[in-house]
Coordinates of C-alpha atoms in Angstrom, one line a residue:
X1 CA 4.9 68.3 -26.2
X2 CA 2.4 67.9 -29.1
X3 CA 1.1 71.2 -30.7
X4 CA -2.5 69.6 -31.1
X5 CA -2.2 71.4 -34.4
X6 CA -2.0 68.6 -36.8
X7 CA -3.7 68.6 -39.9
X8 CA -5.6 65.9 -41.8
X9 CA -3.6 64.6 -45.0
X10 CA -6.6 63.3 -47.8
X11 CA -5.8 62.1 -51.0
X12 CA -9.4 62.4 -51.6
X13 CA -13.1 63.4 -49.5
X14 CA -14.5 60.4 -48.5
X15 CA -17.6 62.0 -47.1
X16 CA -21.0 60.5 -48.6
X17 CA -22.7 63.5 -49.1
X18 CA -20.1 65.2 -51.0
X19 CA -19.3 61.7 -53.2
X20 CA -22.5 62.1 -54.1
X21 CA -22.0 65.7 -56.2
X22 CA -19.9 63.3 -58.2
X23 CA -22.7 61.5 -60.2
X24 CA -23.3 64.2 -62.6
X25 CA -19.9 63.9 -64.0
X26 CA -17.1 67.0 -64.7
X27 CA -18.2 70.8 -63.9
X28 CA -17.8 72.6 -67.0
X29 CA -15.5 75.5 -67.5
X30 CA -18.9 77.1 -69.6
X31 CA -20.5 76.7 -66.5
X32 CA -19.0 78.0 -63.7
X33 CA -16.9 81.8 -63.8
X34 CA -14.7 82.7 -60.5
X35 CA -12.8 86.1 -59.9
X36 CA -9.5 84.9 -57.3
X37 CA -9.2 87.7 -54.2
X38 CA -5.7 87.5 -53.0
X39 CA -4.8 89.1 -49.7
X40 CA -1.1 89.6 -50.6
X41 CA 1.0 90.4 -53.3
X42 CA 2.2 89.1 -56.3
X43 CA 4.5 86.1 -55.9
X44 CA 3.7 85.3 -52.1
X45 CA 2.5 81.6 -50.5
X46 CA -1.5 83.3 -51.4
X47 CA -0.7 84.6 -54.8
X48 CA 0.9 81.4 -55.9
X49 CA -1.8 79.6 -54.2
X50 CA -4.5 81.4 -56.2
X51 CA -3.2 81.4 -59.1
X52 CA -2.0 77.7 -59.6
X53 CA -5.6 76.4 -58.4
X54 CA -6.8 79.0 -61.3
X55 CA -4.5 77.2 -63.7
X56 CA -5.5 74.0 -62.9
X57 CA -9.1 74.8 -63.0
X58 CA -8.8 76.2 -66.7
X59 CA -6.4 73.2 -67.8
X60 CA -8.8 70.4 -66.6
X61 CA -11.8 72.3 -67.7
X62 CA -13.6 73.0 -64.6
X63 CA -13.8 76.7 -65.0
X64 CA -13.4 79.6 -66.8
X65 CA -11.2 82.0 -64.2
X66 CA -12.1 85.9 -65.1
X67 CA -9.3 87.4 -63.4
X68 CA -7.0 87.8 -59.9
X69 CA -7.3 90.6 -57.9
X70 CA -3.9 90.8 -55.7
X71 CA -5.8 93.5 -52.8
X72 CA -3.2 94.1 -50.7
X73 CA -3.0 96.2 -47.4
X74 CA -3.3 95.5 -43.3
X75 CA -1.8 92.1 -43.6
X76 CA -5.0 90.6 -45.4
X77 CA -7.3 92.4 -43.8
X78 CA -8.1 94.6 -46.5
X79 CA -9.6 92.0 -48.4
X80 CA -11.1 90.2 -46.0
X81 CA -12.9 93.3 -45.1
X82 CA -13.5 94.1 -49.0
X83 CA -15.5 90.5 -49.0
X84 CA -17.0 91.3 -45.5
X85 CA -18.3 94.7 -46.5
X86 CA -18.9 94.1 -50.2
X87 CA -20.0 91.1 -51.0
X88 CA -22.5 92.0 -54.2
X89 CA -19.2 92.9 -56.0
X90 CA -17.7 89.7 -54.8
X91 CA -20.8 87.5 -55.7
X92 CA -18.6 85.1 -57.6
X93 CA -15.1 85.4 -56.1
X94 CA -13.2 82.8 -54.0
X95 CA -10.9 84.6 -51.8
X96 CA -7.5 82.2 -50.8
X97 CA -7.1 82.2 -47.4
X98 CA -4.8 80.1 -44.6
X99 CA -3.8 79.9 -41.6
X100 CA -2.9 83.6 -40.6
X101 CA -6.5 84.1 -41.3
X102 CA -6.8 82.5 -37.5
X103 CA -3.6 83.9 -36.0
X104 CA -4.2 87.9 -37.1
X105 CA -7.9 87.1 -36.0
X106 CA -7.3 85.8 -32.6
X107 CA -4.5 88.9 -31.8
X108 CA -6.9 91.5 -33.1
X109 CA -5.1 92.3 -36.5
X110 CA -7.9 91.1 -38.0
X111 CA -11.5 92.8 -37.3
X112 CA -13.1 89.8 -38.5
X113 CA -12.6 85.9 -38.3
X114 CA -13.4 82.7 -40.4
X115 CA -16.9 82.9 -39.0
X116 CA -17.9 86.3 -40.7
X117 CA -17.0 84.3 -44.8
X118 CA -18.2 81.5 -46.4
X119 CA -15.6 78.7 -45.6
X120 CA -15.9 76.5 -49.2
X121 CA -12.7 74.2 -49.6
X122 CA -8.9 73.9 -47.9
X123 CA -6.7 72.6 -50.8
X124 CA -3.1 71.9 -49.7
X125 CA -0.6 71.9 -46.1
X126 CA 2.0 73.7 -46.5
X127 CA 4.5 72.9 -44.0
X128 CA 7.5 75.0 -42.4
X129 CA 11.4 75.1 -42.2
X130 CA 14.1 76.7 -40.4
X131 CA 17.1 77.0 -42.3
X132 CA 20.7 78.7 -42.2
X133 CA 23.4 80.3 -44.6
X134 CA 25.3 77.0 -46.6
X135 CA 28.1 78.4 -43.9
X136 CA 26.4 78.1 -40.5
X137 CA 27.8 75.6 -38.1
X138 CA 24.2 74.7 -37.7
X139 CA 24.1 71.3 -39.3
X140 CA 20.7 69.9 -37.8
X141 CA 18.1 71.2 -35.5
X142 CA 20.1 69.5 -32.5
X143 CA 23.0 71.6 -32.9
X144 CA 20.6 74.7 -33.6
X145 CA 18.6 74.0 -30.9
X146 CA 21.1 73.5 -28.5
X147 CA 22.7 77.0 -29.0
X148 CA 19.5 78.1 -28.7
X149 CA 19.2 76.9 -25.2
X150 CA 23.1 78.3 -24.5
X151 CA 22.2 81.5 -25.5
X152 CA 19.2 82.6 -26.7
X153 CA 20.2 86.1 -27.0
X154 CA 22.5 85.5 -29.7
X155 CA 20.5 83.3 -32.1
X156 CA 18.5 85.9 -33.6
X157 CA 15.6 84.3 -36.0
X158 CA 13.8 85.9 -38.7
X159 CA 10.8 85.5 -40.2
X160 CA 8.9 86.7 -43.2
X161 CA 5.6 87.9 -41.2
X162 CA 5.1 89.4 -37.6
X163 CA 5.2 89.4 -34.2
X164 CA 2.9 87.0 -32.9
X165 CA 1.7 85.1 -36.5
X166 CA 3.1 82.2 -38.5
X167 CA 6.9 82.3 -39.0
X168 CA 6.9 83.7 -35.3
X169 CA 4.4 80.8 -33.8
X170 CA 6.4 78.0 -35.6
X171 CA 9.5 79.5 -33.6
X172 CA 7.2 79.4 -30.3
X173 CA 6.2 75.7 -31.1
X174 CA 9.9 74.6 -31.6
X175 CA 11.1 76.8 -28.3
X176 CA 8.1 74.8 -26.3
X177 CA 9.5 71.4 -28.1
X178 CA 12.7 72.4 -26.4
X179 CA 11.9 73.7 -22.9
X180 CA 13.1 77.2 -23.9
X181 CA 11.6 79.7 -22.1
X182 CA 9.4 81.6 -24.9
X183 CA 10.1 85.1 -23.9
X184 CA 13.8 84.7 -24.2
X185 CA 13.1 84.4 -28.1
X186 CA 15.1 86.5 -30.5
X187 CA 12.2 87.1 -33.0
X188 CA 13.3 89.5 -36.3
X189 CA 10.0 90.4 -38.1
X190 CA 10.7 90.9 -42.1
X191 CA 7.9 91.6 -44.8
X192 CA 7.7 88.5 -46.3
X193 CA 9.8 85.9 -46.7
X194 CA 12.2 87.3 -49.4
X195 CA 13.3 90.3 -46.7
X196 CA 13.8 87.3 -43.7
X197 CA 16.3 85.3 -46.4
X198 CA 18.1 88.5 -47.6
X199 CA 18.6 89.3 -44.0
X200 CA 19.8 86.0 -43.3
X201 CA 22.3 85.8 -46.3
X202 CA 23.9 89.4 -44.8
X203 CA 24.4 88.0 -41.7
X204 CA 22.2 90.2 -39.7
X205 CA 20.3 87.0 -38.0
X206 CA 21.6 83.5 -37.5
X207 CA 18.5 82.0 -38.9
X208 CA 15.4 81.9 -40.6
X209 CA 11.9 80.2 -40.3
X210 CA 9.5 80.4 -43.3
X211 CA 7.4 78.1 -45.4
X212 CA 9.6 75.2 -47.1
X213 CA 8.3 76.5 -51.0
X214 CA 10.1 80.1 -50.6
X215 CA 13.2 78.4 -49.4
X216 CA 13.3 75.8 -52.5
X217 CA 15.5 78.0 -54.9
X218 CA 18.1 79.2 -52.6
X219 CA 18.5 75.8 -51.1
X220 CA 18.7 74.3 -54.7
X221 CA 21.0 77.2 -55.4
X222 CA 23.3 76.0 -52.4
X223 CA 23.4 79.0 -50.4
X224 CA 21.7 77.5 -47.5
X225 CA 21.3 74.4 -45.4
X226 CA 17.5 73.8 -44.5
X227 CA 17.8 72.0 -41.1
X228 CA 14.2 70.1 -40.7
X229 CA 10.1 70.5 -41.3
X230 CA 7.4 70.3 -39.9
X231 CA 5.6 67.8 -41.6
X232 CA 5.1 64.0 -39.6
X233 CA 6.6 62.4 -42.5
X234 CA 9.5 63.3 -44.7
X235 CA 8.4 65.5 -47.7
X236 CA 8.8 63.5 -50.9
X237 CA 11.7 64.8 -53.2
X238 CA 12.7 66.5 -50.3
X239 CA 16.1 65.1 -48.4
X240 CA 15.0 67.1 -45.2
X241 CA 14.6 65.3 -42.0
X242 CA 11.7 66.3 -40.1
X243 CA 11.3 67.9 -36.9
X244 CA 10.3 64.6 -35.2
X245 CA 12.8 62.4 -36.3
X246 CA 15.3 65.1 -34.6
X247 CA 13.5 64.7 -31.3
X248 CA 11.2 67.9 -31.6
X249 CA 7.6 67.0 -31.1
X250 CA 6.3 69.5 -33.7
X251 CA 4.2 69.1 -36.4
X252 CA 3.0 71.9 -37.9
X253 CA 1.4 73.3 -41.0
X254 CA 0.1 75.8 -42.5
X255 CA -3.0 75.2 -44.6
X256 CA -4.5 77.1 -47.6
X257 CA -8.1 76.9 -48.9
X258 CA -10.6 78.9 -50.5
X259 CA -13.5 81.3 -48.8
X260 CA -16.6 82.5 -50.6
X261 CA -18.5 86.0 -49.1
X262 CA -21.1 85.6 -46.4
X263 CA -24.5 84.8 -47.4
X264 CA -23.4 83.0 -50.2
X265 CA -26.5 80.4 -51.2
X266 CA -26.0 77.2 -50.4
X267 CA -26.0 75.7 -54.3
X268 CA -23.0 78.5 -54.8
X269 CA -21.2 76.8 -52.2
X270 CA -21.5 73.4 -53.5
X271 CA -20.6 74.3 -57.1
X272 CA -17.6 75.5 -55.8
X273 CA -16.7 72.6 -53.4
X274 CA -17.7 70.3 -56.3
X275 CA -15.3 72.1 -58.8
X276 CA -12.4 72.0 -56.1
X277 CA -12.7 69.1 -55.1
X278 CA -13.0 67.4 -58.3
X279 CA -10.0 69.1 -59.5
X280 CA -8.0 68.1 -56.7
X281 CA -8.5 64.6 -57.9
X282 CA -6.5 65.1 -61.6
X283 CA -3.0 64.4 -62.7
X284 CA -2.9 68.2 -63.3
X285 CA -3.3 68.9 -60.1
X286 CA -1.0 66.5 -58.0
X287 CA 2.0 67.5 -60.5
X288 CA 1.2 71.4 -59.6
X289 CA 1.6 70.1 -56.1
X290 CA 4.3 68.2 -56.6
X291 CA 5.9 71.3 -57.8
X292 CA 5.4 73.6 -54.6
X293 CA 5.7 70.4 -52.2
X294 CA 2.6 71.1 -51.3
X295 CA 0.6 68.1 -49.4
X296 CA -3.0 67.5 -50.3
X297 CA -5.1 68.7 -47.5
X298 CA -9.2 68.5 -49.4
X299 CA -11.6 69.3 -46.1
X300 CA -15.8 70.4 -46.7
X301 CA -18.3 70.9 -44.7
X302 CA -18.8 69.9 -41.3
X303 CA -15.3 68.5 -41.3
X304 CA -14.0 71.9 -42.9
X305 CA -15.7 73.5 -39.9
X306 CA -14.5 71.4 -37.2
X307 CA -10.9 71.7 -38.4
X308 CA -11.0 75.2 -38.6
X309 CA -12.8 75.6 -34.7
X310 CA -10.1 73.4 -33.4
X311 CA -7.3 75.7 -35.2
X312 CA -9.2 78.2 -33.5
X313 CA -8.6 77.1 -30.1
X314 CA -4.9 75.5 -30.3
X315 CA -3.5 78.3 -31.9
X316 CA -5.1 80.9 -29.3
X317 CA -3.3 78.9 -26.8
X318 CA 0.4 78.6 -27.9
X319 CA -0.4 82.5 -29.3
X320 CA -1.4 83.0 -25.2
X321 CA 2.2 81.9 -24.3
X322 CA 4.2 83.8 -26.7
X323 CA 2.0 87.0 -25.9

């Protein structure tokens, strides 16, 4: 069964309007200042975000970056709140943002939504993995998935966030690919995705689904075995089959992109899509990509808008089914 929930791959924004911010040339890093809010803490899928956008925006000369401010707390909803509340003392800060900004919204983590901030730019899809210890018997997603379906009981899955958001919905959307009944999940809740792996490598769960950059090093170290990802196509530099070719209709990802505070003018809004967008399109920035395996995902706009509507309304209705 198709998720719905498939995101847009651009190598650039073809929109005319926003084409058209091009004609001036280069944003200078003399003219624009931005202050990064990060929701989490240091070294996590937003931090790393944040920061390499920051670097690449001071190493192709698009801005000058005056600082990050990791404001942890309530699973993002601190800060979210922090720009909701305050935003005089965020009048020049981008906040990074993704797709739990949807998930904790729609299940009431979150006090506020995507409508209540300044959408500005989504940057990159990052897509998800389940993996196992090197020394699972696990050696695809058929043979995980079909224990699964023997015993659901006994295949205990962690995940590095909670009950009922990302790590957690991929699981869902991989159960549904499988006619598995939902509520027979084994779902073990970690902070972050460090705890999920370390609880992995001890043997305490068979499992464990998180974003394919955290699970990089130990799968370069060879201490597990990532099984497939969520991407349609198979991640480049990556020998990972996806979940598709392994007969799982699931394609899934999860985006991250950059919010403004609400009532930000309309010319702020544009500087910053301008300078993001412009960036996206230098060597600088595809090799930073590269890096993370992150794939380019450059929506604005009306488009921006619509994407994040639909997310909206897919994601409230797997969430409706896990619930």
């Amino acid at each position: 069964m198709s998720t719905g929930i498939r995101s847009t791959t651009l190598k650039s924004v073809t929109t005319a309007a926003l084409m058209g911010l091009f004609l001036t040339g280069p944003v200078l890093a003399k003219e624009i200042e931005v202050q990064f809010l990060i929701p989490g803490g240091e070294g996590g899928g937003w931090d790393t975000t944040a920061r390499t956008v920051g670097g690449a925006l001071e190493e192709t000369n698009h801005a000058t970056v005056k600082g990050y401010e990791n404001l942890t707390g309530a699973g993002g909803g601190r800060a979210l709140l922090s720009l909701v509340n305050d935003p005089e003392k965020h009048s020049n800060t981008l906040m990074v943002q993704s797709t739990p900004l949807v998930i904790r919204a729609l299940t009431g983590v979150y006090q506020n939504n995507w409508q209540d901030i300044t959408p500005v730019a989504t940057m990159i899809s990052a897509y998800q993995a389940v993996a196992v210890p090197a020394t699972s018997s696990f050696e695809d997603m058929s043979s995980f998935v079909a224990a699964l379906k023997e015993n659901p009981k006994d295949v205990v899955v962690a995940g590095g966030s909670g009950r009922l958001s990302l790590d957690h919905l991929t699981l869902g959307l991989i159960a549904q690919a499988s006619g598995i009944q939902l509520e027979k999940l084994r779902y073990s809740s970690a902070d972050g995705g460090k705890e999920a792996l370390d609880r992995m490598l001890d043997g305490k769960v068979k499992a464990v689904v998180s974003g394919v950059g955290e699970l990089l090093p130990a799968a370069a170290d060879g201490r597990i075995r990532i099984l497939g990802v969520t991407s349609a196509e198979p991640l480049t530099g990556l020998d990972v089959p996806t979940m598709k070719s392994q007969g799982l209709d699931v394609v899934f990802s999860n985006w991250r992109g950059f919010f403004t505070a609400p009532g930000a003018s309309e010319e702020q809004v544009a500087t910053y899509r301008k300078m993001l967008v412009s960036m996206s399109e230098t060597g600088t920035w595809t090799e930073a990509r590269g890096k993370h395996k992150w794939e380019p995902l450059v929506l604005v706009g009306d488009e921006l808008t619509a994407f994040l509507a639909k997310q909206e309304k897919d994601l409230g209705e797997i969430l409706n089914k896990l619930q």
